[in-house]
Tab-separated table of C-alpha atoms and ligand atoms in Angstrom:
chain	number	residue	atom	x	y	z
R	371	UNK	CA	15.574	-78.110	76.084
R	372	UNK	CA	12.519	-76.717	74.176
R	373	UNK	CA	9.368	-77.311	76.178
R	374	UNK	CA	6.002	-76.956	74.407
R	375	UNK	CA	3.456	-75.857	77.052
R	376	UNK	CA	-0.088	-76.742	76.143
R	377	UNK	CA	-3.248	-75.491	77.866
R	378	UNK	CA	-6.104	-77.070	75.980
R	379	UNK	CA	-9.731	-76.027	76.608
R	380	UNK	CA	-12.829	-77.098	74.678
R	381	UNK	CA	-12.976	-74.011	72.536
R	382	UNK	CA	-9.539	-72.470	73.006
R	383	UNK	CA	-5.964	-73.582	73.109
R	384	UNK	CA	-3.130	-71.573	74.699
R	385	UNK	CA	0.572	-72.506	73.934
R	386	UNK	CA	4.110	-71.402	74.567
R	387	UNK	CA	7.494	-72.807	73.559
R	388	UNK	CA	10.040	-72.205	76.330
R	389	UNK	CA	13.805	-72.953	76.221
R	390	UNK	CA	14.757	-74.101	79.726
R	391	UNK	CA	16.777	-76.706	81.657
R	392	UNK	CA	17.987	-77.157	85.222
R	393	UNK	CA	20.882	-74.729	84.754
R	394	UNK	CA	18.607	-72.004	83.189
R	395	UNK	CA	16.080	-72.531	85.969
R	396	UNK	CA	18.754	-71.900	88.620
R	397	UNK	CA	19.787	-68.706	86.820
R	398	UNK	CA	16.242	-67.544	86.082
R	399	UNK	CA	17.379	-67.581	82.376
R	400	UNK	CA	14.465	-69.444	80.709
R	401	UNK	CA	13.655	-68.092	77.313
R	402	UNK	CA	10.172	-67.730	75.829
R	403	UNK	CA	10.549	-68.674	72.103
R	404	UNK	CA	6.972	-68.175	71.096
R	405	UNK	CA	3.426	-67.809	72.689
R	406	UNK	CA	0.061	-67.911	71.252
R	407	UNK	CA	-3.591	-68.805	71.345
R	408	UNK	CA	-6.137	-70.511	69.176
R	409	UNK	CA	-9.723	-69.281	69.746
R	410	UNK	CA	-13.035	-70.125	68.244
R	411	UNK	CA	-12.268	-73.758	67.655
R	412	UNK	CA	-15.145	-75.467	65.914
R	413	UNK	CA	-15.277	-73.112	62.925
R	414	UNK	CA	-13.201	-70.318	61.466
R	415	UNK	CA	-10.726	-70.256	64.373
R	416	UNK	CA	-8.349	-67.330	65.167
R	417	UNK	CA	-4.717	-68.222	65.469
R	418	UNK	CA	-2.712	-65.591	67.221
R	419	UNK	CA	1.082	-65.981	67.780
R	420	UNK	CA	4.112	-63.969	68.748
R	421	UNK	CA	7.573	-65.332	68.094
R	422	UNK	CA	10.316	-64.113	70.349
R	423	UNK	CA	9.821	-60.364	70.839
R	424	UNK	CA	8.129	-59.786	67.479
R	425	UNK	CA	4.664	-58.392	67.449
R	426	UNK	CA	1.568	-60.682	67.487
R	427	UNK	CA	0.373	-61.961	64.187
R	428	UNK	CA	-3.262	-63.058	63.743
R	429	UNK	CA	-4.913	-65.233	61.049
R	430	UNK	CA	-8.005	-67.230	60.496
R	431	UNK	CA	-7.723	-71.064	60.142
R	432	UNK	CA	-10.697	-73.394	59.707
R	433	UNK	CA	-10.270	-75.899	62.596
R	434	UNK	CA	-13.307	-78.196	63.163
R	435	UNK	CA	-12.380	-79.438	66.635
R	436	UNK	CA	-9.800	-79.450	69.384
R	437	UNK	CA	-7.900	-82.322	67.836
R	438	UNK	CA	-7.516	-80.527	64.546
R	439	UNK	CA	-6.360	-77.389	66.419
R	440	UNK	CA	-3.722	-79.378	68.391
R	441	UNK	CA	-2.435	-81.007	65.193
R	442	UNK	CA	-2.280	-77.753	63.357
R	443	UNK	CA	-0.463	-75.984	66.253
R	444	UNK	CA	2.088	-78.648	66.808
R	445	UNK	CA	2.896	-78.916	63.136
R	446	UNK	CA	3.161	-75.128	62.881
R	447	UNK	CA	5.571	-74.809	65.918
R	448	UNK	CA	7.727	-77.633	64.473
R	449	UNK	CA	7.826	-76.116	60.948
R	450	UNK	CA	10.453	-73.801	59.515
R	451	UNK	CA	7.666	-71.312	58.603
R	452	UNK	CA	7.234	-70.561	62.261
R	453	UNK	CA	10.489	-68.773	62.295
R	454	UNK	CA	11.227	-69.889	65.798
R	455	UNK	CA	14.981	-69.824	66.152
R	456	UNK	CA	16.531	-73.311	66.255
R	457	UNK	CA	13.293	-75.163	65.355
R	458	UNK	CA	13.236	-77.061	62.134
R	459	UNK	CA	11.099	-80.234	62.888
R	460	UNK	CA	9.404	-82.321	65.463
R	461	UNK	CA	12.788	-83.345	66.883
R	462	UNK	CA	13.210	-79.641	68.113
R	463	UNK	CA	10.401	-80.099	70.470
R	464	UNK	CA	12.078	-81.863	73.278
R	465	UNK	CA	9.221	-82.234	75.787
R	466	UNK	CA	5.652	-81.238	76.335
R	467	UNK	CA	4.118	-79.861	79.547
R	468	UNK	CA	0.423	-79.971	79.878
R	469	UNK	CA	-1.920	-77.987	82.145
R	470	UNK	CA	-4.294	-80.558	83.511
R	471	UNK	CA	-7.165	-79.161	85.491
R	472	UNK	CA	-8.058	-81.989	87.855
R	473	UNK	CA	-5.750	-84.442	89.433
R	474	UNK	CA	-8.204	-85.485	92.095
R	475	UNK	CA	-6.640	-87.048	95.168
R	476	UNK	CA	-4.318	-89.062	93.001
R	477	UNK	CA	-1.652	-86.446	92.235
R	478	UNK	CA	0.282	-84.464	94.887
R	479	UNK	CA	2.736	-83.218	92.306
R	480	UNK	CA	3.311	-82.957	88.567
R	481	UNK	CA	3.762	-86.325	86.905
R	482	UNK	CA	5.478	-87.792	83.840
R	483	UNK	CA	2.786	-89.093	81.543
R	484	UNK	CA	2.784	-92.892	81.266
R	485	UNK	CA	-0.181	-95.246	80.399
R	486	UNK	CA	-0.811	-95.443	84.122
R	487	UNK	CA	-0.867	-91.714	84.725
R	488	UNK	CA	-3.108	-91.296	81.697
R	489	UNK	CA	-5.579	-93.679	83.197
R	490	UNK	CA	-5.504	-91.877	86.496
R	491	UNK	CA	-6.206	-88.608	84.676
R	492	UNK	CA	-9.021	-90.276	82.830
R	493	UNK	CA	-10.447	-91.371	86.211
R	494	UNK	CA	-10.679	-87.697	87.137
R	495	UNK	CA	-12.935	-86.887	84.264
R	496	UNK	CA	-15.975	-87.281	86.559
R	497	UNK	CA	-14.639	-84.473	88.684
R	498	UNK	CA	-13.869	-82.048	85.694
R	499	UNK	CA	-16.046	-83.265	82.862
R	500	UNK	CA	-15.634	-79.900	80.999
R	501	UNK	CA	-11.770	-79.802	81.296
R	502	UNK	CA	-9.997	-83.075	81.682
R	503	UNK	CA	-11.130	-84.573	78.356
R	504	UNK	CA	-9.608	-81.572	76.466
R	505	UNK	CA	-6.323	-81.920	78.519
R	506	UNK	CA	-6.239	-85.665	77.690
R	507	UNK	CA	-6.781	-84.902	74.019
R	508	UNK	CA	-3.756	-82.644	74.100
R	509	UNK	CA	-1.676	-85.502	75.512
R	510	UNK	CA	-2.802	-87.959	72.851
R	511	UNK	CA	-2.346	-85.716	69.892
R	512	UNK	CA	1.231	-84.760	71.067
R	513	UNK	CA	1.954	-88.449	71.477
R	514	UNK	CA	0.696	-89.257	68.026
R	515	UNK	CA	2.784	-86.514	66.353
R	516	UNK	CA	5.921	-86.510	68.485
R	517	UNK	CA	6.112	-90.174	69.381
R	518	UNK	CA	6.391	-91.913	72.719
R	519	UNK	CA	10.056	-90.955	73.055
R	520	UNK	CA	9.192	-87.325	73.597
R	521	UNK	CA	8.494	-87.012	77.284
R	522	UNK	CA	5.212	-85.421	78.379
R	523	UNK	CA	4.494	-84.109	81.850
R	524	UNK	CA	1.060	-83.213	83.407
R	525	UNK	CA	0.934	-80.215	85.804
R	526	UNK	CA	-2.230	-80.125	87.796
R	527	UNK	CA	-4.297	-77.144	88.981
R	528	UNK	CA	-5.181	-79.188	92.107
R	529	UNK	CA	-1.987	-80.776	93.224
R	530	UNK	CA	-0.673	-77.772	95.162
R	531	UNK	CA	-3.600	-78.276	97.493
R	532	UNK	CA	-2.647	-81.772	98.724
R	533	UNK	CA	-1.497	-80.225	102.025
R	534	UNK	CA	-5.015	-79.006	102.921
R	535	UNK	CA	-6.008	-80.366	106.250
R	536	UNK	CA	-9.150	-82.421	106.459
R	537	UNK	CA	-10.967	-79.683	108.428
R	538	UNK	CA	-10.449	-77.340	105.401
R	539	UNK	CA	-11.262	-79.729	102.624
R	540	UNK	CA	-14.290	-81.563	104.022
R	541	UNK	CA	-17.763	-80.168	103.555
R	542	UNK	CA	-20.220	-80.736	106.404
R	543	UNK	CA	-22.295	-83.177	104.420
R	544	UNK	CA	-22.947	-86.835	105.216
R	545	UNK	CA	-19.510	-88.313	105.190
R	546	UNK	CA	-20.536	-91.065	102.738
R	547	UNK	CA	-20.625	-88.453	99.852
R	548	UNK	CA	-16.906	-87.996	100.444
R	549	UNK	CA	-16.290	-91.782	100.498
R	550	UNK	CA	-18.646	-92.554	97.582
R	551	UNK	CA	-18.300	-89.560	95.295
R	552	UNK	CA	-15.129	-87.818	96.375
R	553	UNK	CA	-17.056	-84.715	97.338
R	554	UNK	CA	-14.516	-82.395	98.998
R	555	UNK	CA	-12.622	-79.163	98.364
R	556	UNK	CA	-9.857	-79.690	95.812
R	557	UNK	CA	-8.879	-76.022	95.025
R	558	UNK	CA	-7.826	-74.690	91.601
R	559	UNK	CA	-5.428	-72.088	90.117
R	560	UNK	CA	-2.724	-74.029	92.134
R	561	UNK	CA	-0.019	-73.360	89.506
R	562	UNK	CA	-0.621	-69.614	89.741
R	563	UNK	CA	-0.689	-69.521	93.598
R	564	UNK	CA	2.391	-71.731	93.759
R	565	UNK	CA	4.296	-69.559	91.234
R	566	UNK	CA	3.613	-66.276	93.045
R	567	UNK	CA	4.375	-67.858	96.464
R	568	UNK	CA	7.750	-68.965	95.066
R	569	UNK	CA	8.472	-65.487	93.543
R	570	UNK	CA	7.528	-63.849	96.970
R	571	UNK	CA	10.098	-66.129	98.669
R	572	UNK	CA	12.714	-65.069	96.149
R	573	UNK	CA	11.845	-61.409	96.400
R	574	UNK	CA	12.003	-61.376	100.196
R	575	UNK	CA	14.861	-63.911	100.419
R	576	UNK	CA	12.905	-66.286	102.602
R	577	UNK	CA	12.826	-70.084	102.979
R	578	UNK	CA	9.711	-72.026	102.053
R	579	UNK	CA	9.061	-72.609	105.828
R	580	UNK	CA	8.947	-68.841	106.489
R	581	UNK	CA	6.355	-68.184	103.823
R	582	UNK	CA	3.078	-67.178	105.446
R	583	UNK	CA	0.925	-65.348	103.012
R	584	UNK	CA	-2.468	-64.969	101.397
R	585	UNK	CA	-2.412	-65.047	97.624
R	586	UNK	CA	-5.172	-63.507	95.641
R	587	UNK	CA	-5.446	-64.519	91.968
R	588	UNK	CA	-7.916	-61.998	90.535
R	589	UNK	CA	-8.519	-62.577	86.810
R	590	UNK	CA	-11.586	-63.757	84.955
R	591	UNK	CA	-11.572	-66.616	87.502
R	592	UNK	CA	-10.731	-65.519	91.051
R	593	UNK	CA	-9.393	-67.430	93.964
R	594	UNK	CA	-7.620	-66.905	97.330
R	595	UNK	CA	-5.210	-69.250	99.071
R	596	UNK	CA	-3.939	-69.176	102.591
R	597	UNK	CA	-0.280	-70.423	102.665
R	598	UNK	CA	1.421	-71.212	105.901
R	599	UNK	CA	4.991	-72.551	106.043
R	600	UNK	CA	4.994	-72.631	102.189
R	601	UNK	CA	1.977	-74.840	101.813
R	602	UNK	CA	-1.697	-74.110	101.393
R	603	UNK	CA	-3.903	-74.530	104.485
R	604	UNK	CA	-7.106	-73.336	102.851
R	605	UNK	CA	-8.375	-72.004	99.582
R	606	UNK	CA	-11.518	-70.424	98.274
R	607	UNK	CA	-12.341	-72.641	95.337
R	608	UNK	CA	-13.966	-75.882	96.153
R	609	UNK	CA	-15.008	-79.153	94.579
R	610	UNK	CA	-15.331	-77.035	91.368
R	611	UNK	CA	-13.972	-73.536	90.538
R	612	UNK	CA	-17.411	-72.038	91.278
R	613	UNK	CA	-16.978	-71.482	94.986
R	614	UNK	CA	-15.429	-68.499	96.730
R	615	UNK	CA	-14.765	-65.084	95.413
R	616	UNK	CA	-16.966	-63.122	92.935
R	617	UNK	CA	-15.561	-63.720	89.479
R	618	UNK	CA	-16.073	-62.402	85.896
R	619	UNK	CA	-19.148	-64.629	85.292
R	620	UNK	CA	-19.160	-67.028	88.303
R	621	UNK	CA	-21.057	-66.268	91.499
R	622	UNK	CA	-18.651	-67.574	94.052
R	623	UNK	CA	-20.193	-68.364	97.437
R	624	UNK	CA	-24.046	-68.474	97.569
R	625	UNK	CA	-26.615	-70.108	99.869
R	626	UNK	CA	-26.979	-73.653	98.395
R	627	UNK	CA	-30.763	-73.395	98.848
R	628	UNK	CA	-30.853	-70.690	96.179
R	629	UNK	CA	-30.251	-73.294	93.464
R	630	UNK	CA	-33.565	-75.016	94.234
R	631	UNK	CA	-35.370	-71.620	94.668
R	632	UNK	CA	-34.263	-70.426	91.227
R	633	UNK	CA	-34.875	-73.736	89.560
R	634	UNK	CA	-38.470	-73.749	90.857
R	635	UNK	CA	-39.192	-70.048	90.222
R	636	UNK	CA	-37.628	-69.899	86.759
R	637	UNK	CA	-38.562	-73.422	85.653
R	638	UNK	CA	-34.971	-74.549	85.223
R	639	UNK	CA	-33.158	-77.755	85.842
R	640	UNK	CA	-30.493	-77.843	88.539
R	641	UNK	CA	-27.812	-78.135	85.754
R	642	UNK	CA	-29.251	-75.142	83.963
R	643	UNK	CA	-29.000	-73.227	87.277
R	644	UNK	CA	-25.363	-74.356	87.720
R	645	UNK	CA	-24.640	-73.147	84.231
R	646	UNK	CA	-26.234	-69.801	85.054
R	647	UNK	CA	-24.070	-69.624	88.230
R	648	UNK	CA	-20.959	-70.297	86.105
R	649	UNK	CA	-21.648	-68.232	83.086
R	650	UNK	CA	-24.101	-65.462	83.795
R	651	UNK	CA	-23.411	-64.437	87.351
R	652	UNK	CA	-20.452	-62.666	89.062
R	653	UNK	CA	-19.542	-59.259	87.765
R	654	UNK	CA	-21.618	-59.807	84.658
R	655	UNK	CA	-24.703	-60.799	86.512
R	656	UNK	CA	-24.579	-58.043	89.074
R	657	UNK	CA	-23.751	-55.270	86.613
R	658	UNK	CA	-25.855	-56.536	83.637
R	659	UNK	CA	-23.041	-54.884	81.546
R	660	UNK	CA	-19.944	-56.915	81.420
R	661	UNK	CA	-17.668	-59.526	83.047
R	662	UNK	CA	-14.670	-57.207	82.279
R	663	UNK	CA	-13.378	-55.196	85.169
R	664	UNK	CA	-12.008	-52.462	82.954
R	665	UNK	CA	-15.421	-51.872	81.345
R	666	UNK	CA	-17.118	-51.737	84.767
R	667	UNK	CA	-14.486	-49.299	86.103
R	668	UNK	CA	-15.014	-47.112	83.162
R	669	UNK	CA	-18.833	-47.202	83.363
R	670	UNK	CA	-18.871	-46.514	87.127
R	671	UNK	CA	-16.543	-43.526	86.646
R	672	UNK	CA	-17.818	-41.915	83.497
R	673	UNK	CA	-21.556	-42.282	83.821
R	674	UNK	CA	-21.631	-43.230	87.489
R	675	UNK	CA	-23.475	-46.416	86.500
R	676	UNK	CA	-25.013	-47.767	89.750
R	677	UNK	CA	-25.028	-51.420	88.904
R	678	UNK	CA	-21.327	-51.318	87.740
R	679	UNK	CA	-20.381	-49.701	90.975
R	680	UNK	CA	-22.359	-52.289	92.871
R	681	UNK	CA	-20.699	-55.139	91.064
R	682	UNK	CA	-17.207	-53.677	91.995
R	683	UNK	CA	-18.355	-53.150	95.567
R	684	UNK	CA	-19.499	-56.779	96.067
R	685	UNK	CA	-16.300	-58.018	94.344
R	686	UNK	CA	-14.011	-56.035	96.671
R	687	UNK	CA	-16.032	-56.692	99.700
R	688	UNK	CA	-15.941	-60.511	99.195
R	689	UNK	CA	-12.195	-60.406	98.618
R	690	UNK	CA	-11.669	-58.530	101.907
R	691	UNK	CA	-13.981	-60.959	103.712
R	692	UNK	CA	-11.820	-63.805	102.575
R	693	UNK	CA	-8.639	-62.164	103.657
R	694	UNK	CA	-10.120	-61.665	107.219
R	695	UNK	CA	-11.319	-65.240	107.325
R	696	UNK	CA	-7.854	-66.623	106.117
R	697	UNK	CA	-5.975	-64.379	108.602
R	698	UNK	CA	-8.027	-66.134	111.325
R	699	UNK	CA	-7.530	-69.605	109.767
R	700	UNK	CA	-3.783	-69.330	109.435
R	701	UNK	CA	-2.944	-67.491	112.687
R	702	UNK	CA	-2.037	-64.311	110.864
R	703	UNK	CA	0.082	-63.718	107.739
R	704	UNK	CA	3.125	-61.702	106.767
R	705	UNK	CA	1.791	-60.467	103.324
R	706	UNK	CA	-0.946	-60.440	100.809
R	707	UNK	CA	0.062	-61.106	97.240
R	708	UNK	CA	-2.038	-59.766	94.287
R	709	UNK	CA	-1.879	-61.480	90.924
R	710	UNK	CA	-4.117	-62.191	87.809
R	711	UNK	CA	-5.249	-59.676	85.248
R	712	UNK	CA	-7.116	-57.445	87.817
R	713	UNK	CA	-4.700	-58.142	90.717
R	714	UNK	CA	-1.607	-57.261	88.611
R	715	UNK	CA	-3.142	-54.284	86.835
R	716	UNK	CA	-5.778	-52.448	88.786
R	717	UNK	CA	-4.407	-49.891	91.297
R	718	UNK	CA	-7.955	-48.940	92.254
R	719	UNK	CA	-9.175	-52.508	92.978
R	720	UNK	CA	-6.076	-53.365	95.147
R	721	UNK	CA	-6.615	-50.121	97.067
R	722	UNK	CA	-10.395	-50.811	97.484
R	723	UNK	CA	-9.555	-54.367	98.817
R	724	UNK	CA	-6.895	-53.205	101.236
R	725	UNK	CA	-8.926	-50.214	102.434
R	726	UNK	CA	-9.923	-50.808	105.991
R	727	UNK	CA	-7.364	-53.473	106.692
R	728	UNK	CA	-5.219	-51.147	108.829
R	729	UNK	CA	-6.516	-53.011	111.951
R	730	UNK	CA	-4.663	-56.005	110.639
R	731	UNK	CA	-1.416	-54.003	110.149
R	732	UNK	CA	-1.754	-53.336	106.383
R	733	UNK	CA	-1.021	-49.802	105.248
R	734	UNK	CA	-0.986	-49.283	101.511
R	735	UNK	CA	1.641	-46.937	99.986
R	736	UNK	CA	-0.379	-45.089	97.387
R	737	UNK	CA	2.722	-44.118	95.310
R	738	UNK	CA	3.996	-47.669	95.253
R	739	UNK	CA	0.576	-49.043	94.481
R	740	UNK	CA	0.208	-46.619	91.645
R	741	UNK	CA	3.433	-47.630	90.084
R	742	UNK	CA	3.203	-51.399	90.651
R	743	UNK	CA	1.053	-52.493	87.854
R	744	UNK	CA	2.360	-55.367	85.792
R	745	UNK	CA	5.603	-55.819	87.877
R	746	UNK	CA	6.894	-57.300	91.079
R	747	UNK	CA	6.668	-54.636	93.708
R	748	UNK	CA	5.818	-54.148	97.362
R	749	UNK	CA	2.803	-51.877	97.606
R	750	UNK	CA	2.577	-51.505	101.452
R	751	UNK	CA	4.481	-48.980	103.583
R	752	UNK	CA	7.751	-50.057	105.240
R	753	UNK	CA	6.104	-50.091	108.715
R	754	UNK	CA	3.196	-52.366	107.746
R	755	UNK	CA	3.167	-55.534	109.778
R	756	UNK	CA	1.046	-57.149	107.135
R	757	UNK	CA	2.698	-56.318	103.849
R	758	UNK	CA	1.195	-56.300	100.348
R	759	UNK	CA	2.825	-57.146	97.081
R	760	UNK	CA	1.903	-57.275	93.342
R	761	UNK	CA	3.499	-60.349	91.659
R	762	UNK	CA	2.651	-61.095	88.073
R	763	UNK	CA	1.794	-64.771	87.617
R	764	UNK	CA	3.432	-67.011	84.981
R	765	UNK	CA	1.755	-70.428	84.984
R	766	UNK	CA	3.351	-71.445	81.613
R	767	UNK	CA	6.819	-70.899	82.987
R	768	UNK	CA	6.102	-73.067	86.036
R	769	UNK	CA	4.656	-75.813	83.829
R	770	UNK	CA	7.806	-75.706	81.640
R	771	UNK	CA	10.026	-75.879	84.638
R	772	UNK	CA	8.048	-78.692	86.290
R	773	UNK	CA	8.412	-80.583	82.955
R	774	UNK	CA	12.187	-80.264	83.008
R	775	UNK	CA	12.361	-81.198	86.733
R	776	UNK	CA	10.133	-84.306	86.338
R	777	UNK	CA	12.094	-85.469	83.328
R	778	UNK	CA	15.326	-84.959	85.265
R	779	UNK	CA	13.951	-86.919	88.227
R	780	UNK	CA	14.232	-83.851	90.497
R	781	UNK	CA	11.380	-83.161	92.863
R	782	UNK	CA	9.979	-79.716	92.160
R	783	UNK	CA	11.224	-77.246	94.803
R	784	UNK	CA	8.867	-74.313	93.999
U	503	LIG	P1	-7.957	-65.099	82.858
U	503	LIG	O1	-8.479	-65.542	84.200
U	503	LIG	O2	-8.952	-65.428	81.756
U	503	LIG	O3	-6.563	-65.491	82.535
U	503	LIG	P2	-6.901	-62.447	83.267
U	503	LIG	O4	-6.084	-62.873	84.368
U	503	LIG	O5	-6.263	-61.877	82.008
U	503	LIG	O6	-7.941	-63.507	82.808
U	503	LIG	O7	-7.814	-61.271	83.879
U	503	LIG	C1	-8.916	-60.695	83.073
U	503	LIG	C2	-9.487	-59.595	83.927
U	503	LIG	O8	-8.444	-58.645	84.149
U	503	LIG	C3	-10.596	-58.803	83.252
U	503	LIG	O9	-11.626	-58.616	84.083
U	503	LIG	C4	-9.839	-57.536	82.830
U	503	LIG	O10	-10.760	-56.454	82.843
U	503	LIG	C5	-8.983	-57.333	84.018
U	503	LIG	N1	-7.901	-56.320	83.745
U	503	LIG	C6	-6.843	-56.419	82.937
U	503	LIG	N2	-6.208	-55.260	82.963
U	503	LIG	C7	-6.833	-54.424	83.805
U	503	LIG	C8	-6.660	-53.062	84.317
U	503	LIG	N3	-5.556	-52.347	83.858
U	503	LIG	N4	-7.420	-52.560	85.224
U	503	LIG	C9	-8.455	-53.330	85.680
U	503	LIG	N5	-8.716	-54.515	85.293
U	503	LIG	C10	-7.849	-55.085	84.356
């Protein structure tokens, strides 16, 4: 079955075509037929694609809006010009899996898209006004081009967190805000945390019930999740993805009173301050140089840039603080799993975060850590009681697999 995986944002669109089915899932034999990205939607967009193992190709295409980009992309995938083996028309796209950012309290797992589910996703727009509308557009354009007979599945960033206990998801605000406005912790990056938890189980030959880990997704967005018995018991992102760890441009945790202080002192509205916390803070705000960890590492090493070093210090300190907090929340863990662009690739950041966690039983093996980048690998010593792993994430693969499982009426096991 060829599953088109769509991750539609307001100005960019990521996609993959993955050949998979229940049998392939069992054998870990899914095949990525193509992957790509449309960026700069709203003008002369950049369309980048790699078919099979061929090198990436990039071209400019005028795409006025997301709808035009979706239509262009789906028509391209289904065309013979794409050169994707076995694909000659719309009929060769057998199903579509969508990343949907917010499923609110309505979705505890991935769901086949019907008129009813679509309505429930629309009802979550108030919780994710920047994301859910783009995801819905993806669903509608795919429906229009591929017809109602092509099944579509929504895979939510939030649904993994349905197991959070009340004490972890409630904020200490007047309870009526939860009742009236659904103000609570939802958690995000769920597909990534769920995928690496599943790979950890496979790697260590454990059952779900025996999975007690802290997963750290460190990319542009960063989040930590405490998983006990295979299910999340707490997570760092909150009502929105702004809470928790220091990120590329997001502040993570701050004293909420700061919003008003900055608004008054800088003459900004509260939504302008929120935008600033989302887009100009984090590594970028602290360093004044970049949101990109590689650039900051380079600057702090070469020229000894103080602010670049400071940004990295705060980033690693906050991550370690969450590990400590989660170890207490979940009565200890067996392992810490690093994923995301930084978590998968930066030997130094992993070492900095783990440094000083010997009290908790974590001893990093410098050689293993140095070799681990980009591949599944244990990076702690054999005698560590708290182990550490690098496990590259693959959200698209999980979306494709959930799509197959939902269509086949099989509840998702991972
Ligand atoms: P996104 O959250 O947008 O998917 P990624 O998961 O790709 O982003 O992570 C992007 C981050 O990963 C950037 O800060 C980038 O600098 C960082 N990164 C990628 N490779 C390395 C590396 N080798 N060393 C340090 N940081 C890296």
